[in-house]
């Protein structure tokens, strides 16, 4: 990157020299060539920066890829915030034990404000694990054992998913809405059985 910047500075120096020797009839052409070269070099630098950004994910993205979100865990009712946080951590430990994930989370916390009249159900629980490997294993275990785990007391509404970006959450909501619409449409068009004159008739 430093070499690219030096090259641009040299190009600018060349243009300055041309401007000082403006008796040259080909000045305009030479300046255009120099500016085009600088523009191309700047484009190369931009491409390199974008490539580096793609190869080196941000700290936020790294954390997201090793995080879980637990849905449906009842809120603690303790008066002190520290006691509520401790109870959440203990509940998360129980979930990880059930998933056979042998690791201690780096962070466990509820997402959003505790009192929110617009929210339905308990707040989501964010669980940050030490490495992506643990997150993937936990999700795989949940996929295999979710039916059994949801039979436990207090876990009937439990869902475990990866931490998602805003775009991914929007896409997920869109998919759920489409499924709901498809279900309602299928209910409207499904066969309706009625009794008429002691006979079964099928209407569509």
PDB file of C-alpha atoms in Angstrom:
ATOM      1  CA  UNK A   1       0.000   0.000   0.000  1.00  0.00           C
ATOM      2  CA  UNK A   2       2.871   2.403   0.796  1.00  0.00           C
ATOM      3  CA  UNK A   3       4.381   1.723  -2.649  1.00  0.00           C
ATOM      4  CA  UNK A   4       1.082   2.637  -4.314  1.00  0.00           C
ATOM      5  CA  UNK A   5       0.940   5.924  -2.435  1.00  0.00           C
ATOM      6  CA  UNK A   6       4.528   6.757  -3.431  1.00  0.00           C
ATOM      7  CA  UNK A   7       3.643   6.066  -7.059  1.00  0.00           C
ATOM      8  CA  UNK A   8       0.726   8.496  -6.886  1.00  0.00           C
ATOM      9  CA  UNK A   9       2.941  11.173  -5.338  1.00  0.00           C
ATOM     10  CA  UNK A  10       5.456  10.722  -8.149  1.00  0.00           C
ATOM     11  CA  UNK A  11       2.671  11.109 -10.698  1.00  0.00           C
ATOM     12  CA  UNK A  12       1.542  14.324  -9.034  1.00  0.00           C
ATOM     13  CA  UNK A  13       5.118  15.588  -9.041  1.00  0.00           C
ATOM     14  CA  UNK A  14       5.309  14.910 -12.780  1.00  0.00           C
ATOM     15  CA  UNK A  15       2.126  16.905 -13.355  1.00  0.00           C
ATOM     16  CA  UNK A  16       3.551  19.793 -11.350  1.00  0.00           C
ATOM     17  CA  UNK A  17       6.653  19.741 -13.561  1.00  0.00           C
ATOM     18  CA  UNK A  18       4.525  19.802 -16.697  1.00  0.00           C
ATOM     19  CA  UNK A  19       2.570  22.770 -15.397  1.00  0.00           C
ATOM     20  CA  UNK A  20       5.789  24.689 -14.751  1.00  0.00           C
ATOM     21  CA  UNK A  21       6.927  23.982 -18.341  1.00  0.00           C
ATOM     22  CA  UNK A  22       3.662  25.005 -19.941  1.00  0.00           C
ATOM     23  CA  UNK A  23       5.320  26.099 -23.211  1.00  0.00           C
ATOM     24  CA  UNK A  24       5.098  22.470 -24.331  1.00  0.00           C
ATOM     25  CA  UNK A  25       2.335  22.088 -26.951  1.00  0.00           C
ATOM     26  CA  UNK A  26       1.523  18.551 -25.795  1.00  0.00           C
ATOM     27  CA  UNK A  27       0.913  19.626 -22.198  1.00  0.00           C
ATOM     28  CA  UNK A  28      -2.817  18.884 -22.216  1.00  0.00           C
ATOM     29  CA  UNK A  29      -2.310  15.382 -23.606  1.00  0.00           C
ATOM     30  CA  UNK A  30       0.448  14.556 -21.151  1.00  0.00           C
ATOM     31  CA  UNK A  31      -1.594  15.833 -18.203  1.00  0.00           C
ATOM     32  CA  UNK A  32      -4.574  13.737 -19.264  1.00  0.00           C
ATOM     33  CA  UNK A  33      -2.360  10.649 -19.397  1.00  0.00           C
ATOM     34  CA  UNK A  34      -0.963  11.381 -15.941  1.00  0.00           C
ATOM     35  CA  UNK A  35      -4.424  11.917 -14.435  1.00  0.00           C
ATOM     36  CA  UNK A  36      -5.683   8.692 -16.016  1.00  0.00           C
ATOM     37  CA  UNK A  37      -2.735   6.819 -14.516  1.00  0.00           C
ATOM     38  CA  UNK A  38      -3.479   8.289 -11.081  1.00  0.00           C
ATOM     39  CA  UNK A  39      -7.159   7.403 -11.353  1.00  0.00           C
ATOM     40  CA  UNK A  40      -6.289   3.809 -12.231  1.00  0.00           C
ATOM     41  CA  UNK A  41      -3.876   3.575  -9.316  1.00  0.00           C
ATOM     42  CA  UNK A  42      -6.527   4.911  -6.937  1.00  0.00           C
ATOM     43  CA  UNK A  43      -8.963   2.303  -8.246  1.00  0.00           C
ATOM     44  CA  UNK A  44      -6.384  -0.406  -7.551  1.00  0.00           C
ATOM     45  CA  UNK A  45      -5.951   0.846  -3.984  1.00  0.00           C
ATOM     46  CA  UNK A  46      -9.731   0.839  -3.481  1.00  0.00           C
ATOM     47  CA  UNK A  47      -9.940  -2.740  -4.736  1.00  0.00           C
ATOM     48  CA  UNK A  48      -7.165  -3.792  -2.362  1.00  0.00           C
ATOM     49  CA  UNK A  49      -8.867  -2.104   0.585  1.00  0.00           C
ATOM     50  CA  UNK A  50     -12.177  -3.803  -0.226  1.00  0.00           C
ATOM     51  CA  UNK A  51     -10.394  -7.131  -0.602  1.00  0.00           C
ATOM     52  CA  UNK A  52      -8.681  -6.721   2.763  1.00  0.00           C
ATOM     53  CA  UNK A  53     -12.000  -5.848   4.394  1.00  0.00           C
ATOM     54  CA  UNK A  54     -13.517  -9.034   3.004  1.00  0.00           C
ATOM     55  CA  UNK A  55     -10.564 -11.170   4.088  1.00  0.00           C
ATOM     56  CA  UNK A  56     -10.430  -9.610   7.561  1.00  0.00           C
ATOM     57  CA  UNK A  57     -13.909  -9.550   9.092  1.00  0.00           C
ATOM     58  CA  UNK A  58     -14.684  -6.955  11.736  1.00  0.00           C
ATOM     59  CA  UNK A  59     -14.646  -7.744  15.445  1.00  0.00           C
ATOM     60  CA  UNK A  60     -18.449  -7.530  15.427  1.00  0.00           C
ATOM     61  CA  UNK A  61     -18.706 -10.122  12.660  1.00  0.00           C
ATOM     62  CA  UNK A  62     -16.223 -12.423  14.396  1.00  0.00           C
ATOM     63  CA  UNK A  63     -18.272 -12.240  17.597  1.00  0.00           C
ATOM     64  CA  UNK A  64     -21.506 -12.880  15.715  1.00  0.00           C
ATOM     65  CA  UNK A  65     -20.111 -16.031  14.108  1.00  0.00           C
ATOM     66  CA  UNK A  66     -19.359 -17.549  17.517  1.00  0.00           C
ATOM     67  CA  UNK A  67     -22.598 -16.490  19.185  1.00  0.00           C
ATOM     68  CA  UNK A  68     -25.934 -18.146  19.851  1.00  0.00           C
ATOM     69  CA  UNK A  69     -29.333 -16.602  20.476  1.00  0.00           C
ATOM     70  CA  UNK A  70     -31.692 -18.443  22.828  1.00  0.00           C
ATOM     71  CA  UNK A  71     -35.396 -17.751  22.412  1.00  0.00           C
ATOM     72  CA  UNK A  72     -38.201 -18.616  24.807  1.00  0.00           C
ATOM     73  CA  UNK A  73     -36.339 -18.776  28.132  1.00  0.00           C
ATOM     74  CA  UNK A  74     -38.432 -17.316  30.946  1.00  0.00           C
ATOM     75  CA  UNK A  75     -37.235 -14.073  32.505  1.00  0.00           C
ATOM     76  CA  UNK A  76     -35.769 -14.193  35.998  1.00  0.00           C
ATOM     77  CA  UNK A  77     -37.929 -12.477  38.626  1.00  0.00           C
ATOM     78  CA  UNK A  78     -35.230 -11.563  41.148  1.00  0.00           C
ATOM     79  CA  UNK A  79     -35.205  -7.936  42.275  1.00  0.00           C
ATOM     80  CA  UNK A  80     -31.479  -7.299  41.802  1.00  0.00           C
ATOM     81  CA  UNK A  81     -30.103  -7.117  38.235  1.00  0.00           C
ATOM     82  CA  UNK A  82     -27.026  -9.113  39.247  1.00  0.00           C
ATOM     83  CA  UNK A  83     -29.216 -11.936  40.543  1.00  0.00           C
ATOM     84  CA  UNK A  84     -31.259 -11.971  37.335  1.00  0.00           C
ATOM     85  CA  UNK A  85     -28.080 -12.067  35.261  1.00  0.00           C
ATOM     86  CA  UNK A  86     -26.718 -14.896  37.409  1.00  0.00           C
ATOM     87  CA  UNK A  87     -29.915 -16.905  36.941  1.00  0.00           C
ATOM     88  CA  UNK A  88     -29.750 -16.397  33.166  1.00  0.00           C
ATOM     89  CA  UNK A  89     -26.133 -17.592  33.141  1.00  0.00           C
ATOM     90  CA  UNK A  90     -27.116 -20.702  35.105  1.00  0.00           C
ATOM     91  CA  UNK A  91     -29.978 -21.445  32.711  1.00  0.00           C
ATOM     92  CA  UNK A  92     -27.671 -21.049  29.706  1.00  0.00           C
ATOM     93  CA  UNK A  93     -25.202 -23.435  31.370  1.00  0.00           C
ATOM     94  CA  UNK A  94     -28.007 -25.992  31.672  1.00  0.00           C
ATOM     95  CA  UNK A  95     -28.829 -25.614  27.971  1.00  0.00           C
ATOM     96  CA  UNK A  96     -25.184 -26.030  26.961  1.00  0.00           C
ATOM     97  CA  UNK A  97     -24.916 -29.096  29.202  1.00  0.00           C
ATOM     98  CA  UNK A  98     -27.977 -30.569  27.521  1.00  0.00           C
ATOM     99  CA  UNK A  99     -26.364 -29.898  24.135  1.00  0.00           C
ATOM    100  CA  UNK A 100     -23.120 -31.500  25.367  1.00  0.00           C
ATOM    101  CA  UNK A 101     -21.160 -28.313  24.642  1.00  0.00           C
ATOM    102  CA  UNK A 102     -18.119 -28.411  26.911  1.00  0.00           C
ATOM    103  CA  UNK A 103     -17.303 -24.724  27.221  1.00  0.00           C
ATOM    104  CA  UNK A 104     -17.986 -21.695  29.405  1.00  0.00           C
ATOM    105  CA  UNK A 105     -19.550 -18.732  27.554  1.00  0.00           C
ATOM    106  CA  UNK A 106     -17.618 -15.486  27.445  1.00  0.00           C
ATOM    107  CA  UNK A 107     -20.810 -13.427  27.752  1.00  0.00           C
ATOM    108  CA  UNK A 108     -24.469 -14.082  28.536  1.00  0.00           C
ATOM    109  CA  UNK A 109     -27.014 -11.261  28.495  1.00  0.00           C
ATOM    110  CA  UNK A 110     -30.623 -10.413  27.703  1.00  0.00           C
ATOM    111  CA  UNK A 111     -31.195  -8.308  24.606  1.00  0.00           C
ATOM    112  CA  UNK A 112     -33.400  -5.228  24.817  1.00  0.00           C
ATOM    113  CA  UNK A 113     -35.042  -3.358  27.664  1.00  0.00           C
ATOM    114  CA  UNK A 114     -36.491  -5.368  30.532  1.00  0.00           C
ATOM    115  CA  UNK A 115     -39.807  -3.494  30.471  1.00  0.00           C
ATOM    116  CA  UNK A 116     -41.217  -3.074  26.980  1.00  0.00           C
ATOM    117  CA  UNK A 117     -44.988  -3.098  26.482  1.00  0.00           C
ATOM    118  CA  UNK A 118     -44.619  -3.757  22.745  1.00  0.00           C
ATOM    119  CA  UNK A 119     -42.602  -6.937  23.243  1.00  0.00           C
ATOM    120  CA  UNK A 120     -44.369 -10.280  23.398  1.00  0.00           C
ATOM    121  CA  UNK A 121     -42.687 -12.974  25.432  1.00  0.00           C
ATOM    122  CA  UNK A 122     -39.308 -12.983  27.220  1.00  0.00           C
ATOM    123  CA  UNK A 123     -36.273 -11.174  25.872  1.00  0.00           C
ATOM    124  CA  UNK A 124     -33.790 -13.063  23.749  1.00  0.00           C
ATOM    125  CA  UNK A 125     -30.607 -14.299  25.412  1.00  0.00           C
ATOM    126  CA  UNK A 126     -27.299 -13.667  23.623  1.00  0.00           C
ATOM    127  CA  UNK A 127     -24.562 -16.223  24.319  1.00  0.00           C
ATOM    128  CA  UNK A 128     -21.028 -15.435  23.126  1.00  0.00           C
ATOM    129  CA  UNK A 129     -18.787 -18.509  22.937  1.00  0.00           C
ATOM    130  CA  UNK A 130     -14.970 -18.585  22.748  1.00  0.00           C
ATOM    131  CA  UNK A 131     -14.822 -19.949  19.179  1.00  0.00           C
ATOM    132  CA  UNK A 132     -16.974 -20.581  16.116  1.00  0.00           C
ATOM    133  CA  UNK A 133     -16.422 -24.333  16.528  1.00  0.00           C
ATOM    134  CA  UNK A 134     -18.515 -24.385  19.711  1.00  0.00           C
ATOM    135  CA  UNK A 135     -21.312 -22.422  18.055  1.00  0.00           C
ATOM    136  CA  UNK A 136     -21.505 -24.810  15.115  1.00  0.00           C
ATOM    137  CA  UNK A 137     -21.445 -27.850  17.391  1.00  0.00           C
ATOM    138  CA  UNK A 138     -24.199 -26.407  19.582  1.00  0.00           C
ATOM    139  CA  UNK A 139     -26.400 -25.712  16.550  1.00  0.00           C
ATOM    140  CA  UNK A 140     -25.811 -29.221  15.211  1.00  0.00           C
ATOM    141  CA  UNK A 141     -26.703 -30.718  18.599  1.00  0.00           C
ATOM    142  CA  UNK A 142     -29.833 -28.601  18.787  1.00  0.00           C
ATOM    143  CA  UNK A 143     -30.903 -29.771  15.339  1.00  0.00           C
ATOM    144  CA  UNK A 144     -30.535 -33.405  16.394  1.00  0.00           C
ATOM    145  CA  UNK A 145     -32.053 -33.164  19.878  1.00  0.00           C
ATOM    146  CA  UNK A 146     -34.496 -30.255  19.821  1.00  0.00           C
ATOM    147  CA  UNK A 147     -37.636 -32.427  20.042  1.00  0.00           C
ATOM    148  CA  UNK A 148     -36.368 -34.154  23.180  1.00  0.00           C
ATOM    149  CA  UNK A 149     -35.051 -30.953  24.769  1.00  0.00           C
ATOM    150  CA  UNK A 150     -38.304 -29.056  24.224  1.00  0.00           C
ATOM    151  CA  UNK A 151     -40.082 -31.628  26.394  1.00  0.00           C
ATOM    152  CA  UNK A 152     -38.206 -30.403  29.472  1.00  0.00           C
ATOM    153  CA  UNK A 153     -39.965 -28.188  31.969  1.00  0.00           C
ATOM    154  CA  UNK A 154     -39.568 -24.524  31.013  1.00  0.00           C
ATOM    155  CA  UNK A 155     -38.081 -25.311  27.614  1.00  0.00           C
ATOM    156  CA  UNK A 156     -41.276 -25.927  25.653  1.00  0.00           C
ATOM    157  CA  UNK A 157     -40.793 -22.678  23.721  1.00  0.00           C
ATOM    158  CA  UNK A 158     -37.006 -22.879  23.574  1.00  0.00           C
ATOM    159  CA  UNK A 159     -35.332 -22.182  20.233  1.00  0.00           C
ATOM    160  CA  UNK A 160     -31.603 -21.982  19.570  1.00  0.00           C
ATOM    161  CA  UNK A 161     -30.331 -20.146  16.506  1.00  0.00           C
ATOM    162  CA  UNK A 162     -27.153 -18.388  15.375  1.00  0.00           C
ATOM    163  CA  UNK A 163     -26.724 -14.660  15.846  1.00  0.00           C
ATOM    164  CA  UNK A 164     -27.894 -12.947  12.645  1.00  0.00           C
ATOM    165  CA  UNK A 165     -27.285  -9.630  10.906  1.00  0.00           C
ATOM    166  CA  UNK A 166     -30.125  -7.155  10.346  1.00  0.00           C
ATOM    167  CA  UNK A 167     -30.332  -8.280   6.722  1.00  0.00           C
ATOM    168  CA  UNK A 168     -30.512 -11.941   7.712  1.00  0.00           C
ATOM    169  CA  UNK A 169     -33.193 -11.202  10.305  1.00  0.00           C
ATOM    170  CA  UNK A 170     -35.248  -9.325   7.704  1.00  0.00           C
ATOM    171  CA  UNK A 171     -34.925 -12.242   5.281  1.00  0.00           C
ATOM    172  CA  UNK A 172     -35.943 -14.681   8.025  1.00  0.00           C
ATOM    173  CA  UNK A 173     -39.034 -12.604   8.854  1.00  0.00           C
ATOM    174  CA  UNK A 174     -39.954 -12.513   5.177  1.00  0.00           C
ATOM    175  CA  UNK A 175     -39.684 -16.303   4.941  1.00  0.00           C
ATOM    176  CA  UNK A 176     -41.868 -16.750   8.042  1.00  0.00           C
ATOM    177  CA  UNK A 177     -44.460 -14.366   6.640  1.00  0.00           C
ATOM    178  CA  UNK A 178     -44.482 -16.208   3.320  1.00  0.00           C
ATOM    179  CA  UNK A 179     -44.953 -19.524   5.112  1.00  0.00           C
ATOM    180  CA  UNK A 180     -47.833 -18.073   7.103  1.00  0.00           C
ATOM    181  CA  UNK A 181     -49.496 -16.783   3.944  1.00  0.00           C
ATOM    182  CA  UNK A 182     -49.019 -20.131   2.214  1.00  0.00           C
ATOM    183  CA  UNK A 183     -50.554 -21.914   5.191  1.00  0.00           C
ATOM    184  CA  UNK A 184     -53.574 -19.622   5.263  1.00  0.00           C
ATOM    185  CA  UNK A 185     -54.028 -20.041   1.523  1.00  0.00           C
ATOM    186  CA  UNK A 186     -53.878 -23.815   1.834  1.00  0.00           C
ATOM    187  CA  UNK A 187     -56.521 -23.676   4.569  1.00  0.00           C
ATOM    188  CA  UNK A 188     -58.820 -21.738   2.265  1.00  0.00           C
ATOM    189  CA  UNK A 189     -58.457 -24.199  -0.596  1.00  0.00           C
ATOM    190  CA  UNK A 190     -58.407 -27.449   1.369  1.00  0.00           C
ATOM    191  CA  UNK A 191     -61.247 -29.911   1.106  1.00  0.00           C
ATOM    192  CA  UNK A 192     -64.260 -29.096   3.263  1.00  0.00           C
ATOM    193  CA  UNK A 193     -66.440 -32.027   4.297  1.00  0.00           C
ATOM    194  CA  UNK A 194     -70.108 -31.368   5.018  1.00  0.00           C
ATOM    195  CA  UNK A 195     -73.045 -33.559   5.847  1.00  0.00           C
ATOM    196  CA  UNK A 196     -76.093 -33.204   3.644  1.00  0.00           C
ATOM    197  CA  UNK A 197     -78.991 -35.576   3.809  1.00  0.00           C
ATOM    198  CA  UNK A 198     -76.918 -38.095   5.770  1.00  0.00           C
ATOM    199  CA  UNK A 199     -74.403 -38.116   2.935  1.00  0.00           C
ATOM    200  CA  UNK A 200     -70.763 -36.918   2.929  1.00  0.00           C
ATOM    201  CA  UNK A 201     -70.002 -34.391   0.228  1.00  0.00           C
ATOM    202  CA  UNK A 202     -66.622 -32.918  -0.608  1.00  0.00           C
ATOM    203  CA  UNK A 203     -66.475 -29.290  -1.615  1.00  0.00           C
ATOM    204  CA  UNK A 204     -63.495 -27.267  -2.744  1.00  0.00           C
TER     205      UNK A 204
END
